[in-house]
Tab-separated table of C-alpha atoms in Angstrom:
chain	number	residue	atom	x	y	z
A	1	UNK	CA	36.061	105.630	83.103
A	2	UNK	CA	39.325	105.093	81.013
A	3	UNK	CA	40.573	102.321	79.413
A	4	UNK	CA	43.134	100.417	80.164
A	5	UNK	CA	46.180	100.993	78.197
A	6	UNK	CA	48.060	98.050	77.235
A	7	UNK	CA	52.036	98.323	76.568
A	8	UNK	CA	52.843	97.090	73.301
A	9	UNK	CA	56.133	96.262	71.609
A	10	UNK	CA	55.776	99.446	70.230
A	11	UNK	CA	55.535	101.022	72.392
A	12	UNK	CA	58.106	99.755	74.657
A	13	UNK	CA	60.684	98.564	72.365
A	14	UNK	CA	63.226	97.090	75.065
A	15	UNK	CA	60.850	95.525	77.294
A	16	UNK	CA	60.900	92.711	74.907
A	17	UNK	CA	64.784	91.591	75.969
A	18	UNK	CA	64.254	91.750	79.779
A	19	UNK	CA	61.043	89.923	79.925
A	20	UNK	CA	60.089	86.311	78.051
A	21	UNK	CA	57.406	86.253	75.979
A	22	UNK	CA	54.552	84.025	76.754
A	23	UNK	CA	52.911	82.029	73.997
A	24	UNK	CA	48.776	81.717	73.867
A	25	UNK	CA	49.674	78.370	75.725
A	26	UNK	CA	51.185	79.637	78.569
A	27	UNK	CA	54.828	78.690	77.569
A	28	UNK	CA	57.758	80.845	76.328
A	29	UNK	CA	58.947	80.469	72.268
A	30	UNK	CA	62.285	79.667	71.378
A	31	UNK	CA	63.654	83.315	70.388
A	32	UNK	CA	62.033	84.356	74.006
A	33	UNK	CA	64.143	81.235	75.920
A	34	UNK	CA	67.072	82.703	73.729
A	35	UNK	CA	66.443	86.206	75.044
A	36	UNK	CA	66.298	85.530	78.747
A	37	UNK	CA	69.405	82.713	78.181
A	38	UNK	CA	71.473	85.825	76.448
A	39	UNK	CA	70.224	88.269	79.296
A	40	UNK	CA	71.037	85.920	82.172
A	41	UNK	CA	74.725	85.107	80.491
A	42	UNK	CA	75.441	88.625	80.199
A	43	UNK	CA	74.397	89.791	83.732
A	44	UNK	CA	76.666	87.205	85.316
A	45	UNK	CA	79.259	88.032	82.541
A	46	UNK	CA	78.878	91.606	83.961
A	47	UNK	CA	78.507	90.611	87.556
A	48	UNK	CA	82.388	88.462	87.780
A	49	UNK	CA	83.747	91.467	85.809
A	50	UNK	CA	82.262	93.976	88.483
A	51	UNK	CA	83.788	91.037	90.862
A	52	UNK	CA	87.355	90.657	89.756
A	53	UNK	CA	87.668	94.664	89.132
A	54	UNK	CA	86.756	95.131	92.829
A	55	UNK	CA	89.235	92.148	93.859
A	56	UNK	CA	92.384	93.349	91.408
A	57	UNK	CA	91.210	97.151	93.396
A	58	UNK	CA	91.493	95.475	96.957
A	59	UNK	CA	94.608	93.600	96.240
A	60	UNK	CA	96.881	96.068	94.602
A	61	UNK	CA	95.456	99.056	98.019
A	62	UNK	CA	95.523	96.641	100.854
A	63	UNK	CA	99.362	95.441	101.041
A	64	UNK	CA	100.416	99.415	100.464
A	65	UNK	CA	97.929	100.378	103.580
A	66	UNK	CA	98.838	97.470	105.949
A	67	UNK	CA	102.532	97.920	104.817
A	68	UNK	CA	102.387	101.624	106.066
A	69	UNK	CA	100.593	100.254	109.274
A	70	UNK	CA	102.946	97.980	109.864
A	71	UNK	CA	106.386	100.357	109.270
A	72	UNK	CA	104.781	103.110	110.794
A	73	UNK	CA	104.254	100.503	114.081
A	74	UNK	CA	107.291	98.667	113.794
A	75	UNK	CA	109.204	101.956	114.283
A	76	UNK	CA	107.096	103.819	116.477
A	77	UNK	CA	106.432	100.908	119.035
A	78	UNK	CA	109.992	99.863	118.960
A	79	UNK	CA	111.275	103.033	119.963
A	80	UNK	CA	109.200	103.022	122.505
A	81	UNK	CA	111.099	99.906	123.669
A	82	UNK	CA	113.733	100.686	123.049
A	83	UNK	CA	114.495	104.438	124.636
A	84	UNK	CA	112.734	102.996	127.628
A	85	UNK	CA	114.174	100.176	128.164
A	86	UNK	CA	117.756	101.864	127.819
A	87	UNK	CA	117.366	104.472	130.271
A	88	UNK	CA	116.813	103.506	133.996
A	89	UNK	CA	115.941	106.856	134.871
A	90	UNK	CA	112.542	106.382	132.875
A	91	UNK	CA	111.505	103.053	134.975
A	92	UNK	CA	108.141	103.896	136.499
A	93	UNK	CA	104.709	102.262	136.936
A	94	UNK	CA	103.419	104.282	134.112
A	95	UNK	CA	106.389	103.874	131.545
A	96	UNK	CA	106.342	100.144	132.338
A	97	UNK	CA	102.729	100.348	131.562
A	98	UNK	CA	103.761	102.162	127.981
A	99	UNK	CA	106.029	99.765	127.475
A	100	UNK	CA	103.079	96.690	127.567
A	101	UNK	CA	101.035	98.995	125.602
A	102	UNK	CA	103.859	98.980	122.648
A	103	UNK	CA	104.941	95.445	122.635
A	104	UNK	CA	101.270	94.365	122.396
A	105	UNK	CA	101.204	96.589	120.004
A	106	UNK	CA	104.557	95.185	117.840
A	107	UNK	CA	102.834	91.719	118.599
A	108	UNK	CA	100.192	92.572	116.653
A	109	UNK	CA	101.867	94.232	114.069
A	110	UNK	CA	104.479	91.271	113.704
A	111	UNK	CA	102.030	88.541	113.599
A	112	UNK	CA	98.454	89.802	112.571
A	113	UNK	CA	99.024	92.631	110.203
A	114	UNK	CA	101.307	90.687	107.684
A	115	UNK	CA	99.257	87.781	107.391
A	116	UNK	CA	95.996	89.533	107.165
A	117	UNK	CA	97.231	91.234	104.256
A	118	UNK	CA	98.263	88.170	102.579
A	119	UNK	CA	94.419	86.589	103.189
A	120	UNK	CA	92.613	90.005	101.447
A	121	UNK	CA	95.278	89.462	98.861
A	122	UNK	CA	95.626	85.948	98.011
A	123	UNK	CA	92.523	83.716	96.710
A	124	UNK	CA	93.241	81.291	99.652
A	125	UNK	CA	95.015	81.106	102.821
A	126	UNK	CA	98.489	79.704	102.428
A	127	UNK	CA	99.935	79.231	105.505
A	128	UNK	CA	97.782	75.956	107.319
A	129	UNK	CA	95.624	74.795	109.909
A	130	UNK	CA	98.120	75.714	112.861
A	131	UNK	CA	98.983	79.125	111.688
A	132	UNK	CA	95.257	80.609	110.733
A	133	UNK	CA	94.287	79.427	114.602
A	134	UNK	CA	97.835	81.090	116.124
A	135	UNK	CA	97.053	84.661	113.615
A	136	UNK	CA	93.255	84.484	114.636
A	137	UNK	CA	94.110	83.904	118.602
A	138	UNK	CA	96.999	87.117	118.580
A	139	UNK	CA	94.450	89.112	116.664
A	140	UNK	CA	92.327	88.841	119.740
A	141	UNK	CA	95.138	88.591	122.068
A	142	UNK	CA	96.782	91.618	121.437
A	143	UNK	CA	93.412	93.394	121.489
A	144	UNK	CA	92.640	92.897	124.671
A	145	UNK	CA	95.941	93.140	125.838
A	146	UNK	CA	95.686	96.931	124.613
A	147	UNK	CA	92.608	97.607	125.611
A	148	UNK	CA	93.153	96.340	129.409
A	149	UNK	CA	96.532	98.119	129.350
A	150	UNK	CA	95.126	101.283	128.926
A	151	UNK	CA	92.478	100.639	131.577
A	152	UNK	CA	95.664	99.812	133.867
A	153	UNK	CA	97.152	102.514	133.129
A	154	UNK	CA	93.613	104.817	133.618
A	155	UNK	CA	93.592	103.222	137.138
A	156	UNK	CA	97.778	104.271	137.701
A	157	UNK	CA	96.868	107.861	136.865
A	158	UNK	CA	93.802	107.797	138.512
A	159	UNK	CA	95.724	106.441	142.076
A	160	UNK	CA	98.398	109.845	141.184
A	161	UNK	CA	95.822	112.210	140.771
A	162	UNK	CA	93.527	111.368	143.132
A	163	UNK	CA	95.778	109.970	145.948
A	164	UNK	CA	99.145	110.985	145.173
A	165	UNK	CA	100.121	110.537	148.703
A	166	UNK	CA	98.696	107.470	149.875
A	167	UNK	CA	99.424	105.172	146.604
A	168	UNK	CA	102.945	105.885	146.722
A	169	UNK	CA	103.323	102.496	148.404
A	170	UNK	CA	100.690	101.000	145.407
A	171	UNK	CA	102.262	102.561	142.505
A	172	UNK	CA	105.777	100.372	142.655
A	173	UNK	CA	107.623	98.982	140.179
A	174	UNK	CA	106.780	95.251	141.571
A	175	UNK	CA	103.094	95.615	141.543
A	176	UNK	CA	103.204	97.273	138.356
A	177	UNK	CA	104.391	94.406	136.957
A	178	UNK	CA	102.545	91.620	138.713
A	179	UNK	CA	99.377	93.995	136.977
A	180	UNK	CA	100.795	93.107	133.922
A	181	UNK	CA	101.658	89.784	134.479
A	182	UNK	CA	98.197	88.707	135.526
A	183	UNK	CA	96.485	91.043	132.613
A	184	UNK	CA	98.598	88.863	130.179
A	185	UNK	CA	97.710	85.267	131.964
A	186	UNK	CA	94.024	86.334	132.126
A	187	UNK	CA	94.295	87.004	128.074
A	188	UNK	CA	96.089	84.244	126.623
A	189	UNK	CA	94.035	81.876	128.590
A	190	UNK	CA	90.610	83.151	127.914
A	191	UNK	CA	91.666	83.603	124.594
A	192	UNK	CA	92.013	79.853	123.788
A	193	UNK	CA	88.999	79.256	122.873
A	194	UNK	CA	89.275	81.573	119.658
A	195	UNK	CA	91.846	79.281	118.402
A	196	UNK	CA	89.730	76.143	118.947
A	197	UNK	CA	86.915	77.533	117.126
A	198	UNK	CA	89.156	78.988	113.995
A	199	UNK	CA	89.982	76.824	111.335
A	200	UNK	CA	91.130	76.031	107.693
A	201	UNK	CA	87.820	75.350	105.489
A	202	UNK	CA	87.337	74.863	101.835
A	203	UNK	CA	85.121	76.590	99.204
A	204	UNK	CA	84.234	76.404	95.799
A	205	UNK	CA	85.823	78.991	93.286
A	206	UNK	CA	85.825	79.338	89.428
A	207	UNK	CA	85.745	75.622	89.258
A	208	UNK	CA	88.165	74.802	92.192
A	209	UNK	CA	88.159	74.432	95.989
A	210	UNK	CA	90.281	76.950	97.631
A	211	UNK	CA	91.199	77.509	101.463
A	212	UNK	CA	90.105	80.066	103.596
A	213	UNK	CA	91.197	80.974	107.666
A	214	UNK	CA	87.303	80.961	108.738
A	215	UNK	CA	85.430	80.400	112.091
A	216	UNK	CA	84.147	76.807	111.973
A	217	UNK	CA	80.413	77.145	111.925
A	218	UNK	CA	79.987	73.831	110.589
A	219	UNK	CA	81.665	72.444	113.430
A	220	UNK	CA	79.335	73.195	115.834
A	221	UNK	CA	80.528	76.455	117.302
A	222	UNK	CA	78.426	79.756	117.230
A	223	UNK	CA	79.845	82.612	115.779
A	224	UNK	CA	76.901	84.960	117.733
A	225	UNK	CA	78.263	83.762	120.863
A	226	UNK	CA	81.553	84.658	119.730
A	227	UNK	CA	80.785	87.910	118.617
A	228	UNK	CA	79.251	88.645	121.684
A	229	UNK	CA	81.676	87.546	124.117
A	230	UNK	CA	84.058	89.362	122.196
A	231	UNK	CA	82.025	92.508	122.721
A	232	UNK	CA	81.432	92.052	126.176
A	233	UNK	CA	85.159	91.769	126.817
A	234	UNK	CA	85.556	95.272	125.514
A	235	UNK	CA	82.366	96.769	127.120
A	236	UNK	CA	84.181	95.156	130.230
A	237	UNK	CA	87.381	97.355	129.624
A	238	UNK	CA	85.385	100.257	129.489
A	239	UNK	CA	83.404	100.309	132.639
């Protein structure tokens, strides 16, 4: 049989700084509460400086990517708009569709993209209770709005393809925009309840209370059934 070997000091010289002694009694010494005090201090020493090097990272990278996402959409979307818009010769079912598509789109980039940017960057959300539910209700709202504009317009080129004939008298210029019309009154109301259930809450942070643009668990409201009627809004689009 062998014998059991037993690690010693010795043996194992660091061992001694990442695990207290124990004395014959069954309690630690002094220099071995001093050991695990000094190891403990300098793991969360080294855990906030991990922290704030990650945050300083995030902060300086996100406003240069959402500020390219949000020129690159301003301009793009709004000529969109605008060349549309400005020749009557392009007034169709489907360009009145792209149209939808891009000011959704310059919704979003107008009233989610900025703001978002300023919550990843900022320790605390600056801009009140009314604002955090309006940014978190057009981040859903303009969503859906793309993703059920796209279905739309699936469905207009489907009717062309398939039926070019027969959905001449579908695909109009009036019932292309009582689609879209509808689409957008379906949305903003079934939306609502994103910005009842979005709020301003408080948490502790290096030895304040800061702000943050949060769901409001605490008030009641579940965040799984949120998630989840979320996702089955976009499954929906898909089908």
């Amino acid at each position: 049989m062998m014998n059991d070997s037993k690690i010693t000091s010795t043996e194992a010289p660091g061992l001694h700084h990442q695990l207290p002694m124990l004395m014959s009694d069954g309690t630690m010494s002094n220099s071995s509460w001093s050991d695990l005090l000094n190891y403990t201090f300098e793991n969360e020493a080294l855990y906030h400086v991990n922290t704030s090097t990650i945050e300083r990272i995030v902060s300086m990278m996100v406003p240069v990517f959402f500020g390219f996402i949000g020129l690159a959409g301003l301009l793009g979307n709004g000529l969109v708009v605008l060349v549309v818009a400005a020749n009557q010769s392009m007034r169709s079912t489907t360009n009145l569709l792209i149209i939808n598509l891009a000011a959704a789109d310059l919704l979003f980039v107008v009233f989610c993209v900025p703001f978002t940017a300023v919550d990843y960057v900022l320790p605390e959300w600056p801009f009140g209770e009314y604002w955090c539910k309006f940014v978190q209700y057009m981040i859903v709202v303009t969503a859906h709005a793309s993703a059920y504009t796209l279905v739309l317009m699936s469905l207009d080129r489907f009717l062309a393809v398939v039926h070019p004939i027969t959905s001449m008298s579908i695909r109009t210029e009036r019932n292309a925009s009582i689609a879209i019309c509808l689409t957008w009154f379906v949305i903003l109301t079934t939306a609502i309840p994103v910005a009842i259930s979005h709020g301003v809450l408080f948490y502790p942070r290096q030895g304040g209370y800061y702000t943050a643009c949060l769901f409001l668990h605490n008030e009641g409201y579940s965040l799984v059934a949120f998630h989840v009627s979320n996702s089955v809004y976009f499954i929906h689009s898909f089908i």
